[in-house]
Short mmCIF file of N, CA and C in Angstrom, two decimals:
data_model
loop_
_atom_site.label_atom_id
_atom_site.label_comp_id
_atom_site.label_asym_id
_atom_site.label_seq_id
_atom_site.Cartn_x
_atom_site.Cartn_y
_atom_site.Cartn_z
N MET A 286 0.85 -1.18 0.00
CA MET A 286 0.00 0.00 0.00
C MET A 286 0.89 1.24 0.00
N GLN A 287 0.51 2.17 -0.80
CA GLN A 287 1.32 3.37 -0.94
C GLN A 287 1.14 4.31 0.25
N LYS A 288 2.20 4.99 0.59
CA LYS A 288 2.16 5.91 1.72
C LYS A 288 1.31 7.12 1.37
N ASN A 289 0.59 7.66 2.35
CA ASN A 289 -0.28 8.80 2.14
C ASN A 289 0.56 10.06 1.88
N THR A 290 0.46 10.57 0.68
CA THR A 290 1.11 11.82 0.35
C THR A 290 0.04 12.77 -0.15
N ASP A 291 0.03 13.95 0.39
CA ASP A 291 -1.00 14.92 -0.01
C ASP A 291 -0.47 15.74 -1.17
N SER A 292 -0.44 15.11 -2.32
CA SER A 292 0.07 15.77 -3.51
C SER A 292 -0.98 16.74 -4.05
N PRO A 293 -0.56 17.64 -4.94
CA PRO A 293 -1.54 18.55 -5.56
C PRO A 293 -2.65 17.79 -6.30
N ALA A 294 -2.30 16.67 -6.90
CA ALA A 294 -3.31 15.88 -7.61
C ALA A 294 -4.34 15.32 -6.64
N GLN A 295 -3.89 14.87 -5.46
CA GLN A 295 -4.83 14.35 -4.47
C GLN A 295 -5.72 15.47 -3.94
N ARG A 296 -5.14 16.63 -3.70
CA ARG A 296 -5.96 17.76 -3.23
C ARG A 296 -7.01 18.13 -4.27
N ARG A 297 -6.61 18.11 -5.54
CA ARG A 297 -7.57 18.43 -6.60
C ARG A 297 -8.69 17.39 -6.66
N ARG A 298 -8.32 16.11 -6.54
CA ARG A 298 -9.34 15.06 -6.57
C ARG A 298 -10.29 15.17 -5.38
N LYS A 299 -9.75 15.48 -4.20
CA LYS A 299 -10.60 15.67 -3.01
C LYS A 299 -11.56 16.84 -3.23
N LYS A 300 -11.03 17.95 -3.74
CA LYS A 300 -11.85 19.13 -3.98
C LYS A 300 -12.95 18.82 -5.00
N ASP A 301 -12.59 18.10 -6.06
CA ASP A 301 -13.58 17.73 -7.08
C ASP A 301 -14.64 16.79 -6.51
N ALA A 302 -14.24 15.87 -5.65
CA ALA A 302 -15.19 14.94 -5.05
C ALA A 302 -16.18 15.68 -4.14
N VAL A 303 -15.68 16.61 -3.34
CA VAL A 303 -16.56 17.39 -2.46
C VAL A 303 -17.49 18.26 -3.29
N TYR A 304 -16.96 18.89 -4.32
CA TYR A 304 -17.78 19.73 -5.19
C TYR A 304 -18.89 18.90 -5.85
N SER A 305 -18.54 17.73 -6.31
CA SER A 305 -19.53 16.84 -6.94
C SER A 305 -20.63 16.45 -5.95
N ALA A 306 -20.25 16.13 -4.72
CA ALA A 306 -21.24 15.76 -3.71
C ALA A 306 -22.15 16.95 -3.37
N LEU A 307 -21.56 18.14 -3.31
CA LEU A 307 -22.37 19.34 -3.04
C LEU A 307 -23.37 19.61 -4.15
N VAL A 308 -22.92 19.50 -5.40
CA VAL A 308 -23.81 19.73 -6.54
C VAL A 308 -24.94 18.71 -6.54
N ALA A 309 -24.61 17.44 -6.32
CA ALA A 309 -25.64 16.40 -6.28
C ALA A 309 -26.63 16.66 -5.15
N SER A 310 -26.13 17.10 -4.00
CA SER A 310 -27.00 17.38 -2.85
C SER A 310 -27.94 18.54 -3.14
N VAL A 311 -27.42 19.57 -3.76
CA VAL A 311 -28.26 20.73 -4.10
C VAL A 311 -29.34 20.33 -5.10
N ILE A 312 -28.97 19.55 -6.09
CA ILE A 312 -29.95 19.12 -7.10
C ILE A 312 -31.03 18.25 -6.46
N LEU A 313 -30.63 17.31 -5.61
CA LEU A 313 -31.62 16.45 -4.95
C LEU A 313 -32.54 17.25 -4.03
N ALA A 314 -31.96 18.18 -3.27
CA ALA A 314 -32.78 18.99 -2.36
C ALA A 314 -33.71 19.90 -3.14
N ALA A 315 -33.23 20.49 -4.22
CA ALA A 315 -34.07 21.37 -5.04
C ALA A 315 -35.21 20.58 -5.69
N SER A 316 -34.91 19.39 -6.15
CA SER A 316 -35.93 18.54 -6.75
C SER A 316 -37.02 18.18 -5.73
N ALA A 317 -36.59 17.82 -4.53
CA ALA A 317 -37.55 17.49 -3.48
C ALA A 317 -38.38 18.71 -3.10
N ALA A 318 -37.74 19.87 -3.00
CA ALA A 318 -38.47 21.09 -2.66
C ALA A 318 -39.48 21.44 -3.73
N LEU A 319 -39.09 21.28 -4.99
CA LEU A 319 -40.02 21.58 -6.10
C LEU A 319 -41.22 20.64 -6.06
N MET A 320 -40.97 19.36 -5.81
CA MET A 320 -42.09 18.42 -5.74
C MET A 320 -43.01 18.73 -4.56
N LEU A 321 -42.45 19.11 -3.43
CA LEU A 321 -43.28 19.47 -2.28
C LEU A 321 -44.05 20.75 -2.55
N TYR A 322 -43.44 21.69 -3.27
CA TYR A 322 -44.13 22.93 -3.63
C TYR A 322 -45.30 22.65 -4.56
N VAL A 323 -45.06 21.84 -5.59
CA VAL A 323 -46.13 21.49 -6.53
C VAL A 323 -47.24 20.76 -5.79
N ARG A 324 -46.87 19.88 -4.90
CA ARG A 324 -47.86 19.14 -4.11
C ARG A 324 -48.71 20.08 -3.26
N ALA A 325 -48.06 21.05 -2.63
CA ALA A 325 -48.78 21.97 -1.74
C ALA A 325 -49.68 22.93 -2.50
N ILE A 326 -49.22 23.40 -3.65
CA ILE A 326 -49.96 24.42 -4.39
C ILE A 326 -51.05 23.82 -5.27
N PHE A 327 -50.74 22.74 -5.99
CA PHE A 327 -51.65 22.28 -7.03
C PHE A 327 -52.45 21.03 -6.69
N LEU A 328 -52.04 20.27 -5.71
CA LEU A 328 -52.74 19.02 -5.42
C LEU A 328 -53.35 19.06 -4.03
N ASN A 329 -54.60 18.69 -3.95
CA ASN A 329 -55.31 18.67 -2.68
C ASN A 329 -55.65 17.23 -2.30
N GLY A 330 -54.65 16.46 -2.01
CA GLY A 330 -54.88 15.08 -1.63
C GLY A 330 -54.92 14.18 -2.85
N GLY A 331 -55.24 12.95 -2.62
CA GLY A 331 -55.33 11.99 -3.71
C GLY A 331 -54.02 11.27 -3.97
N LEU A 332 -54.05 10.46 -5.00
CA LEU A 332 -52.91 9.63 -5.35
C LEU A 332 -51.71 10.46 -5.81
N GLY A 333 -51.95 11.48 -6.62
CA GLY A 333 -50.86 12.32 -7.11
C GLY A 333 -50.12 13.00 -5.98
N SER A 334 -50.85 13.49 -5.02
CA SER A 334 -50.24 14.15 -3.86
C SER A 334 -49.39 13.16 -3.07
N PHE A 335 -49.92 11.98 -2.89
CA PHE A 335 -49.19 10.95 -2.15
C PHE A 335 -47.92 10.54 -2.89
N LEU A 336 -48.02 10.37 -4.21
CA LEU A 336 -46.84 10.00 -5.00
C LEU A 336 -45.76 11.07 -4.95
N LEU A 337 -46.15 12.33 -5.04
CA LEU A 337 -45.16 13.40 -4.95
C LEU A 337 -44.49 13.44 -3.57
N LEU A 338 -45.26 13.17 -2.55
CA LEU A 338 -44.69 13.10 -1.20
C LEU A 338 -43.66 11.99 -1.10
N ILE A 339 -44.00 10.81 -1.59
CA ILE A 339 -43.09 9.67 -1.56
C ILE A 339 -41.84 9.97 -2.37
N LEU A 340 -42.00 10.52 -3.57
CA LEU A 340 -40.85 10.82 -4.42
C LEU A 340 -39.94 11.87 -3.79
N SER A 341 -40.52 12.86 -3.14
CA SER A 341 -39.69 13.89 -2.51
C SER A 341 -38.94 13.32 -1.31
N VAL A 342 -39.57 12.44 -0.56
CA VAL A 342 -38.88 11.79 0.57
C VAL A 342 -37.74 10.90 0.06
N LEU A 343 -37.97 10.21 -1.05
CA LEU A 343 -36.91 9.38 -1.64
C LEU A 343 -35.74 10.25 -2.12
N ASP A 344 -36.07 11.40 -2.73
CA ASP A 344 -35.01 12.33 -3.14
C ASP A 344 -34.18 12.77 -1.95
N LEU A 345 -34.84 13.14 -0.88
CA LEU A 345 -34.10 13.56 0.32
C LEU A 345 -33.32 12.40 0.92
N GLY A 346 -33.87 11.21 0.83
CA GLY A 346 -33.18 10.03 1.34
C GLY A 346 -31.92 9.70 0.55
N MET A 347 -31.87 10.12 -0.71
CA MET A 347 -30.69 9.88 -1.53
C MET A 347 -29.50 10.74 -1.12
N LEU A 348 -29.74 11.72 -0.27
CA LEU A 348 -28.63 12.54 0.22
C LEU A 348 -27.68 11.72 1.09
N ILE A 349 -28.22 10.77 1.82
CA ILE A 349 -27.40 9.95 2.72
C ILE A 349 -26.36 9.14 1.94
N PRO A 350 -26.76 8.39 0.89
CA PRO A 350 -25.76 7.65 0.13
C PRO A 350 -24.72 8.54 -0.56
N VAL A 351 -25.13 9.73 -0.97
CA VAL A 351 -24.18 10.64 -1.61
C VAL A 351 -23.04 10.96 -0.66
N TRP A 352 -23.36 11.27 0.59
CA TRP A 352 -22.33 11.64 1.55
C TRP A 352 -21.55 10.44 2.06
N ILE A 353 -22.18 9.26 2.11
CA ILE A 353 -21.45 8.04 2.46
C ILE A 353 -20.43 7.73 1.36
N LEU A 354 -20.85 7.86 0.10
CA LEU A 354 -19.93 7.61 -1.00
C LEU A 354 -18.81 8.64 -1.03
N LEU A 355 -19.10 9.87 -0.67
CA LEU A 355 -18.05 10.88 -0.61
C LEU A 355 -16.99 10.49 0.43
N LYS A 356 -17.45 10.02 1.57
CA LYS A 356 -16.51 9.60 2.62
C LYS A 356 -15.61 8.47 2.12
N LYS A 357 -16.21 7.49 1.42
CA LYS A 357 -15.42 6.39 0.87
C LYS A 357 -14.46 6.89 -0.20
N ARG A 358 -14.91 7.81 -1.01
CA ARG A 358 -14.08 8.37 -2.08
C ARG A 358 -12.87 9.11 -1.49
N ILE A 359 -13.10 9.87 -0.45
CA ILE A 359 -12.00 10.60 0.20
C ILE A 359 -10.98 9.60 0.76
N LYS A 360 -11.46 8.51 1.35
CA LYS A 360 -10.54 7.49 1.87
C LYS A 360 -9.72 6.86 0.75
N GLU A 361 -10.36 6.61 -0.41
CA GLU A 361 -9.64 6.05 -1.55
C GLU A 361 -8.56 7.02 -2.03
N ILE A 362 -8.91 8.29 -2.10
CA ILE A 362 -7.96 9.29 -2.56
C ILE A 362 -6.78 9.38 -1.59
N GLN A 363 -7.07 9.41 -0.30
CA GLN A 363 -6.02 9.49 0.70
C GLN A 363 -5.16 8.23 0.72
N GLY A 364 -5.76 7.10 0.43
CA GLY A 364 -5.03 5.84 0.44
C GLY A 364 -4.11 5.69 -0.76
N GLY A 365 -4.30 6.50 -1.77
CA GLY A 365 -3.43 6.46 -2.93
C GLY A 365 -3.78 5.39 -3.95
N GLU A 366 -4.99 4.84 -3.91
CA GLU A 366 -5.36 3.80 -4.87
C GLU A 366 -5.27 4.31 -6.30
N GLU A 367 -5.72 5.53 -6.56
CA GLU A 367 -5.66 6.06 -7.92
C GLU A 367 -4.22 6.30 -8.36
N ASP A 368 -3.39 6.77 -7.44
CA ASP A 368 -1.99 7.00 -7.78
C ASP A 368 -1.31 5.67 -8.12
N ALA A 369 -1.62 4.64 -7.36
CA ALA A 369 -1.03 3.32 -7.63
C ALA A 369 -1.54 2.77 -8.95
N ALA A 370 -2.82 2.96 -9.24
CA ALA A 370 -3.40 2.45 -10.49
C ALA A 370 -2.86 3.20 -11.70
N ALA A 371 -2.51 4.46 -11.52
CA ALA A 371 -1.98 5.26 -12.62
C ALA A 371 -0.60 4.79 -13.05
N GLU A 372 0.09 4.06 -12.19
CA GLU A 372 1.42 3.56 -12.53
C GLU A 372 1.38 2.40 -13.51
N TYR A 373 0.22 1.75 -13.67
CA TYR A 373 0.12 0.57 -14.55
C TYR A 373 -0.23 0.94 -15.95
#
């Protein structure tokens, strides 16, 4: 296993990974907010309202895996797996 070196390439990959997770989180949260807004303004109960509620909760629930994957990605970057793979 390669020793942890905080090279400029690793810092860039970490920054890109965090940026990607932030963008995904904003998109998921905005999508959920839009569905909840449409549900509140245009639907007064019924199946459509229920479906939008479920879909918005699922969107918000997808935030958890995004941040778990970010944590794993940061560990991979720090561990040097990409640097080692680039040597082949």
